[in-house]
PDB file of C-alpha atoms and ligand atoms in Angstrom:
ATOM      1  CA  MET R   1     -66.044 205.604-116.950  1.00 54.00           C
ATOM      2  CA  THR R   2     -63.497 202.797-117.620  1.00 64.00           C
ATOM      3  CA  ASP R   3     -64.444 200.211-120.141  1.00 84.00           C
ATOM      4  CA  PHE R   4     -62.168 197.570-118.711  1.00 92.00           C
ATOM      5  CA  PRO R   5     -63.816 194.424-117.435  1.00 95.00           C
ATOM      6  CA  PHE R   6     -64.654 194.730-113.753  1.00 95.00           C
ATOM      7  CA  THR R   7     -65.944 192.528-110.973  1.00 96.00           C
ATOM      8  CA  PHE R   8     -67.816 193.277-107.786  1.00 96.00           C
ATOM      9  CA  ASP R   9     -68.945 191.008-104.963  1.00 97.00           C
ATOM     10  CA  LEU R  10     -72.367 190.170-103.640  1.00 97.00           C
ATOM     11  CA  LEU R  11     -71.769 190.330 -99.910  1.00 97.00           C
ATOM     12  CA  PHE R  12     -73.765 187.620 -98.171  1.00 92.00           C
ATOM     13  CA  PRO R  13     -75.743 187.048 -96.025  1.00 92.00           C
ATOM     14  CA  GLN R  14     -77.630 190.145 -97.259  1.00 93.00           C
ATOM     15  CA  GLY R  15     -76.386 189.872-100.869  1.00 95.00           C
ATOM     16  CA  LEU R  16     -75.625 193.590-101.216  1.00 97.00           C
ATOM     17  CA  PRO R  17     -73.075 194.588-103.893  1.00 97.00           C
ATOM     18  CA  SER R  18     -69.560 195.691-102.913  1.00 97.00           C
ATOM     19  CA  ARG R  19     -69.832 198.399-105.578  1.00 95.00           C
ATOM     20  CA  VAL R  20     -72.809 200.836-105.610  1.00 97.00           C
ATOM     21  CA  ASP R  21     -73.097 203.748-108.055  1.00 97.00           C
ATOM     22  CA  ASN R  22     -76.584 204.801-106.971  1.00 97.00           C
ATOM     23  CA  HIS R  23     -78.614 203.904-103.837  1.00 98.00           C
ATOM     24  CA  ILE R  24     -82.375 204.492-104.106  1.00 98.00           C
ATOM     25  CA  GLN R  25     -84.708 204.386-101.079  1.00 98.00           C
ATOM     26  CA  ARG R  26     -88.471 204.249-101.701  1.00 98.00           C
ATOM     27  CA  ARG R  27     -90.808 205.116 -98.843  1.00 98.00           C
ATOM     28  CA  LEU R  28     -94.513 204.610 -98.324  1.00 98.00           C
ATOM     29  CA  SER R  29     -95.240 208.148 -99.676  1.00 98.00           C
ATOM     30  CA  ALA R  30     -93.763 207.160-103.030  1.00 98.00           C
ATOM     31  CA  LEU R  31     -96.599 204.636-103.549  1.00 98.00           C
ATOM     32  CA  ARG R  32     -99.543 206.909-102.814  1.00 97.00           C
ATOM     33  CA  GLY R  33    -102.682 205.566-104.486  1.00 96.00           C
ATOM     34  CA  GLN R  34    -101.085 202.187-105.221  1.00 97.00           C
ATOM     35  CA  PHE R  35    -102.349 200.180-102.241  1.00 98.00           C
ATOM     36  CA  LEU R  36    -105.897 198.804-102.088  1.00 97.00           C
ATOM     37  CA  ASP R  37    -106.696 199.900 -98.489  1.00 97.00           C
ATOM     38  CA  GLN R  38    -106.320 203.687 -98.628  1.00 97.00           C
ATOM     39  CA  HIS R  39    -107.403 204.023 -94.946  1.00 98.00           C
ATOM     40  CA  ALA R  40    -104.725 201.611 -93.763  1.00 98.00           C
ATOM     41  CA  TYR R  41    -102.253 203.437 -96.029  1.00 98.00           C
ATOM     42  CA  GLN R  42    -103.029 206.882 -94.595  1.00 98.00           C
ATOM     43  CA  ALA R  43    -103.066 205.572 -91.005  1.00 98.00           C
ATOM     44  CA  MET R  44     -99.567 204.053 -91.527  1.00 98.00           C
ATOM     45  CA  LEU R  45     -98.261 207.223 -93.206  1.00 98.00           C
ATOM     46  CA  ASP R  46     -99.575 209.356 -90.348  1.00 98.00           C
ATOM     47  CA  VAL R  47     -97.397 207.330 -87.999  1.00 98.00           C
ATOM     48  CA  GLU R  48     -94.302 207.029 -90.207  1.00 98.00           C
ATOM     49  CA  ASP R  49     -93.235 207.308 -93.864  1.00 98.00           C
ATOM     50  CA  CYS R  50     -91.647 203.864 -93.571  1.00 98.00           C
ATOM     51  CA  LEU R  51     -89.023 202.473 -95.953  1.00 98.00           C
ATOM     52  CA  LEU R  52     -90.572 199.922 -98.371  1.00 98.00           C
ATOM     53  CA  TYR R  53     -87.613 199.061-100.601  1.00 98.00           C
ATOM     54  CA  GLU R  54     -84.142 199.983-101.751  1.00 98.00           C
ATOM     55  CA  VAL R  55     -82.239 199.633-104.991  1.00 98.00           C
ATOM     56  CA  TYR R  56     -78.440 199.448-105.292  1.00 98.00           C
ATOM     57  CA  GLU R  57     -77.513 200.281-108.885  1.00 98.00           C
ATOM     58  CA  ILE R  58     -74.289 199.505-110.759  1.00 97.00           C
ATOM     59  CA  ARG R  59     -74.521 202.017-113.553  1.00 96.00           C
ATOM     60  CA  ARG R  60     -73.183 201.993-117.138  1.00 95.00           C
ATOM     61  CA  PRO R  61     -73.691 204.385-120.085  1.00 95.00           C
ATOM     62  CA  GLU R  62     -77.378 204.107-121.012  1.00 97.00           C
ATOM     63  CA  LEU R  63     -76.503 202.912-124.512  1.00 96.00           C
ATOM     64  CA  PRO R  64     -77.650 199.886-126.561  1.00 97.00           C
ATOM     65  CA  GLY R  65     -75.134 197.099-126.010  1.00 96.00           C
ATOM     66  CA  GLU R  66     -74.585 198.016-122.360  1.00 97.00           C
ATOM     67  CA  MET R  67     -76.421 196.448-119.411  1.00 97.00           C
ATOM     68  CA  LEU R  68     -77.516 198.024-116.107  1.00 98.00           C
ATOM     69  CA  MET R  69     -77.328 195.820-113.032  1.00 98.00           C
ATOM     70  CA  GLY R  70     -78.239 196.040-109.406  1.00 98.00           C
ATOM     71  CA  ILE R  71     -79.781 194.661-106.286  1.00 98.00           C
ATOM     72  CA  SER R  72     -83.387 195.234-105.258  1.00 98.00           C
ATOM     73  CA  VAL R  73     -84.277 194.786-101.555  1.00 98.00           C
ATOM     74  CA  VAL R  74     -87.994 194.765-100.738  1.00 98.00           C
ATOM     75  CA  HIS R  75     -88.558 194.867 -97.021  1.00 98.00           C
ATOM     76  CA  PRO R  76     -91.248 192.720 -95.318  1.00 98.00           C
ATOM     77  CA  GLY R  77     -94.502 194.383 -94.300  1.00 98.00           C
ATOM     78  CA  LYS R  78     -98.081 195.072 -95.274  1.00 98.00           C
ATOM     79  CA  VAL R  79    -100.484 197.917 -95.917  1.00 98.00           C
ATOM     80  CA  GLY R  80    -103.718 196.459 -94.653  1.00 98.00           C
ATOM     81  CA  ARG R  81    -103.641 192.902 -96.119  1.00 98.00           C
ATOM     82  CA  GLU R  82    -101.431 193.919 -99.099  1.00 98.00           C
ATOM     83  CA  PHE R  83     -97.740 193.018 -99.034  1.00 98.00           C
ATOM     84  CA  PHE R  84     -95.030 195.657 -99.533  1.00 98.00           C
ATOM     85  CA  MET R  85     -94.192 196.072-103.213  1.00 98.00           C
ATOM     86  CA  THR R  86     -92.176 198.168-105.629  1.00 98.00           C
ATOM     87  CA  LYS R  87     -93.765 200.967-107.734  1.00 98.00           C
ATOM     88  CA  GLY R  88     -93.555 198.734-110.787  1.00 98.00           C
ATOM     89  CA  HIS R  89     -92.971 199.928-114.347  1.00 98.00           C
ATOM     90  CA  TYR R  90     -92.792 199.308-118.018  1.00 98.00           C
ATOM     91  CA  HIS R  91     -89.455 199.991-119.631  1.00 98.00           C
ATOM     92  CA  ALA R  92     -89.674 203.263-121.622  1.00 98.00           C
ATOM     93  CA  VAL R  93     -88.231 201.256-124.528  1.00 98.00           C
ATOM     94  CA  LEU R  94     -91.005 198.677-124.386  1.00 98.00           C
ATOM     95  CA  ASP R  95     -89.158 196.008-126.360  1.00 98.00           C
ATOM     96  CA  THR R  96     -86.519 195.466-123.653  1.00 98.00           C
ATOM     97  CA  CYS R  97     -86.377 192.522-121.274  1.00 98.00           C
ATOM     98  CA  GLU R  98     -85.002 191.950-117.779  1.00 98.00           C
ATOM     99  CA  VAL R  99     -83.522 189.043-115.813  1.00 98.00           C
ATOM    100  CA  TYR R 100     -83.978 188.703-112.049  1.00 98.00           C
ATOM    101  CA  THR R 101     -82.158 186.246-109.829  1.00 98.00           C
ATOM    102  CA  CYS R 102     -83.554 185.792-106.333  1.00 98.00           C
ATOM    103  CA  LEU R 103     -80.797 185.764-103.704  1.00 98.00           C
ATOM    104  CA  LYS R 104     -82.799 185.838-100.501  1.00 98.00           C
ATOM    105  CA  GLY R 105     -86.358 185.794 -99.121  1.00 98.00           C
ATOM    106  CA  GLU R 106     -89.758 184.982-100.559  1.00 98.00           C
ATOM    107  CA  GLY R 107     -91.903 186.940-102.943  1.00 98.00           C
ATOM    108  CA  VAL R 108     -93.578 187.160-106.321  1.00 98.00           C
ATOM    109  CA  MET R 109     -93.112 189.192-109.481  1.00 98.00           C
ATOM    110  CA  VAL R 110     -96.369 190.665-110.765  1.00 98.00           C
ATOM    111  CA  MET R 111     -96.298 191.269-114.514  1.00 98.00           C
ATOM    112  CA  GLU R 112     -98.573 192.363-117.327  1.00 98.00           C
ATOM    113  CA  THR R 113     -98.559 193.563-120.936  1.00 98.00           C
ATOM    114  CA  PRO R 114    -100.290 196.583-122.500  1.00 98.00           C
ATOM    115  CA  GLU R 115    -102.696 194.095-124.113  1.00 97.00           C
ATOM    116  CA  GLY R 116    -103.838 192.838-120.695  1.00 97.00           C
ATOM    117  CA  GLU R 117    -101.991 189.530-120.381  1.00 98.00           C
ATOM    118  CA  THR R 118    -100.935 188.925-116.791  1.00 98.00           C
ATOM    119  CA  ALA R 119     -98.417 186.689-115.056  1.00 98.00           C
ATOM    120  CA  VAL R 120     -97.303 186.173-111.465  1.00 98.00           C
ATOM    121  CA  GLU R 121     -94.102 184.223-110.776  1.00 98.00           C
ATOM    122  CA  LYS R 122     -92.926 183.048-107.370  1.00 98.00           C
ATOM    123  CA  LEU R 123     -89.436 184.116-106.224  1.00 98.00           C
ATOM    124  CA  SER R 124     -87.234 182.175-103.776  1.00 98.00           C
ATOM    125  CA  PRO R 125     -83.455 181.795-103.437  1.00 98.00           C
ATOM    126  CA  GLY R 126     -81.854 180.463-106.642  1.00 98.00           C
ATOM    127  CA  LYS R 127     -84.935 181.205-108.792  1.00 98.00           C
ATOM    128  CA  VAL R 128     -84.086 183.033-112.060  1.00 98.00           C
ATOM    129  CA  LEU R 129     -86.926 184.973-113.747  1.00 98.00           C
ATOM    130  CA  TYR R 130     -86.901 186.113-117.349  1.00 98.00           C
ATOM    131  CA  VAL R 131     -89.156 189.129-117.922  1.00 98.00           C
ATOM    132  CA  PRO R 132     -89.696 189.270-121.701  1.00 98.00           C
ATOM    133  CA  PRO R 133     -89.917 192.544-123.636  1.00 98.00           C
ATOM    134  CA  ARG R 134     -93.250 194.413-123.235  1.00 98.00           C
ATOM    135  CA  TRP R 135     -93.980 193.060-119.714  1.00 98.00           C
ATOM    136  CA  ALA R 136     -94.350 195.562-116.834  1.00 98.00           C
ATOM    137  CA  HIS R 137     -92.944 194.225-113.546  1.00 98.00           C
ATOM    138  CA  ARG R 138     -93.413 194.757-109.834  1.00 98.00           C
ATOM    139  CA  SER R 139     -91.588 192.884-107.040  1.00 98.00           C
ATOM    140  CA  VAL R 140     -93.606 191.922-103.952  1.00 98.00           C
ATOM    141  CA  CYS R 141     -92.128 190.690-100.674  1.00 98.00           C
ATOM    142  CA  THR R 142     -94.340 187.968 -99.153  1.00 98.00           C
ATOM    143  CA  GLY R 143     -91.866 187.007 -96.417  1.00 97.00           C
ATOM    144  CA  ARG R 144     -92.985 187.593 -92.806  1.00 96.00           C
ATOM    145  CA  ALA R 145     -89.674 188.892 -91.511  1.00 96.00           C
ATOM    146  CA  GLU R 146     -87.084 188.488 -94.271  1.00 97.00           C
ATOM    147  CA  ASP R 147     -86.243 190.894 -97.107  1.00 98.00           C
ATOM    148  CA  LEU R 148     -86.827 189.836-100.733  1.00 98.00           C
ATOM    149  CA  VAL R 149     -83.395 190.381-102.370  1.00 98.00           C
ATOM    150  CA  THR R 150     -82.972 190.053-106.143  1.00 98.00           C
ATOM    151  CA  PHE R 151     -80.084 190.712-108.549  1.00 98.00           C
ATOM    152  CA  PHE R 152     -81.361 192.289-111.770  1.00 98.00           C
ATOM    153  CA  VAL R 153     -79.844 193.042-115.185  1.00 98.00           C
ATOM    154  CA  TYR R 154     -81.444 194.778-118.135  1.00 98.00           C
ATOM    155  CA  PRO R 155     -80.507 196.669-121.329  1.00 98.00           C
ATOM    156  CA  ALA R 156     -78.977 200.021-120.368  1.00 98.00           C
ATOM    157  CA  HIS R 157     -81.064 202.045-122.831  1.00 98.00           C
ATOM    158  CA  SER R 158     -84.417 200.721-121.486  1.00 98.00           C
ATOM    159  CA  GLY R 159     -85.477 203.666-119.330  1.00 98.00           C
ATOM    160  CA  HIS R 160     -88.550 203.556-117.059  1.00 98.00           C
ATOM    161  CA  ASP R 161     -92.257 204.344-117.669  1.00 98.00           C
ATOM    162  CA  TYR R 162     -93.855 204.654-114.244  1.00 98.00           C
ATOM    163  CA  GLY R 163     -96.790 206.786-115.434  1.00 97.00           C
ATOM    164  CA  THR R 164     -98.821 203.964-116.975  1.00 97.00           C
ATOM    165  CA  ILE R 165     -98.761 201.932-113.775  1.00 97.00           C
ATOM    166  CA  GLU R 166     -99.333 204.977-111.519  1.00 97.00           C
ATOM    167  CA  GLN R 167    -102.515 205.702-113.481  1.00 95.00           C
ATOM    168  CA  ARG R 168    -104.210 202.319-113.180  1.00 93.00           C
ATOM    169  CA  GLY R 169    -101.958 200.013-111.138  1.00 97.00           C
ATOM    170  CA  PHE R 170    -101.431 196.358-112.045  1.00 98.00           C
ATOM    171  CA  ARG R 171    -104.324 194.016-112.877  1.00 98.00           C
ATOM    172  CA  LYS R 172    -103.310 191.694-110.024  1.00 98.00           C
ATOM    173  CA  ARG R 173    -102.755 192.368-106.285  1.00 98.00           C
ATOM    174  CA  VAL R 174    -100.922 190.252-103.697  1.00 98.00           C
ATOM    175  CA  LEU R 175    -102.739 189.947-100.403  1.00 98.00           C
ATOM    176  CA  ASP R 176    -102.190 188.051 -97.125  1.00 98.00           C
ATOM    177  CA  GLY R 177    -105.206 185.764 -96.821  1.00 96.00           C
ATOM    178  CA  PRO R 178    -106.440 183.176 -94.285  1.00 94.00           C
ATOM    179  CA  LYS R 179    -104.699 180.480 -96.353  1.00 92.00           C
ATOM    180  CA  GLY R 180    -101.544 182.547 -97.036  1.00 95.00           C
ATOM    181  CA  VAL R 181    -100.513 184.510-100.116  1.00 98.00           C
ATOM    182  CA  GLU R 182    -103.507 185.344-102.344  1.00 97.00           C
ATOM    183  CA  ILE R 183    -103.298 186.713-105.894  1.00 98.00           C
ATOM    184  CA  VAL R 184    -106.503 188.686-106.581  1.00 97.00           C
ATOM    185  CA  ASP R 185    -107.841 190.794-109.422  1.00 97.00           C
ATOM    186  CA  ASN R 186    -107.382 194.513-108.976  1.00 96.00           C
ATOM    187  CA  ASP R 187    -110.902 195.886-109.130  1.00 80.00           C
ATOM    188  CA  GLY R 188    -109.611 199.331-108.022  1.00 67.00           C
TER     189      GLY R 188
HETATM  190  C1  6PG I   1     -85.279 198.364-113.501  1.00 83.41           C
HETATM  191  C2  6PG I   1     -85.469 197.157-112.669  1.00 83.41           C
HETATM  192  C3  6PG I   1     -85.309 197.282-111.179  1.00 83.41           C
HETATM  193  C4  6PG I   1     -86.337 198.149-110.521  1.00 83.41           C
HETATM  194  C5  6PG I   1     -86.328 197.950-109.035  1.00 83.41           C
HETATM  195  C6  6PG I   1     -87.233 198.930-108.335  1.00 83.41           C
HETATM  196  O1  6PG I   1     -85.872 198.394-114.615  1.00 83.41           O
HETATM  197  O2  6PG I   1     -84.562 199.294-113.080  1.00 83.41           O
HETATM  198  O3  6PG I   1     -86.706 196.580-112.964  1.00 83.41           O
HETATM  199  O4  6PG I   1     -84.134 197.775-110.879  1.00 83.41           O
HETATM  200  O5  6PG I   1     -86.132 199.478-110.833  1.00 83.41           O
HETATM  201  O6  6PG I   1     -86.756 196.659-108.760  1.00 83.41           O
HETATM  202  O7  6PG I   1     -88.535 198.892-108.843  1.00 83.41           O
HETATM  203  P1  6PG I   1     -89.200 200.227-109.416  1.00 83.41           P
HETATM  204  O8  6PG I   1     -88.276 200.746-110.472  1.00 83.41           O
HETATM  205  O9  6PG I   1     -90.495 199.754-110.014  1.00 83.41           O
HETATM  206  O10 6PG I   1     -89.361 201.191-108.316  1.00 83.41           O
HETATM  207 NI1   NI I   2     -87.301 197.025-115.003  1.00 83.41          NI
END
């Protein structure tokens, strides 16, 4: 892999990168047990294993000093009253941060620490979010019809710990309520 400086373009209006080293597609079945309304989940899955989100990665050696970049596209939709979301994860190297820049759409980033602190930050075009070390993060698309598109960059040696979140989920959920987007405690 060349170490010369390189550029790539974010191709608007969608904001997808002109260079993609790895394209990930996550479907409903990849988030089994993560949504509040298990009946609505199973009923949707019985009809179709629909696409929830995609990740377009620009890869580098997973070494300290390098950064991994990419575009995350969370599609609009709901399981019951709960908006489509990413799996969410801690970085395997807990003391590693991440920066997200929202390019398109509406959403929130749900975050928490192992000690139980929680934070939810709104995302809209032009918003830059700094996720400090030790904070797990999950992107949620709250748009009715538009994708939530973010550009992310994080230390290349971070890795991913999905297990912790798969076991107990996040402490907050993002639901569609009578007054709009609702952030509720996860009593699951
Ligand atoms: C990362 C980033 C980001 C994330 C995607 C998909 O650490 O790689 O946070 O690229 O992977 O937004 O979310 P999940 O990794 O939780 O499926
Ligand atoms: Ni991350």
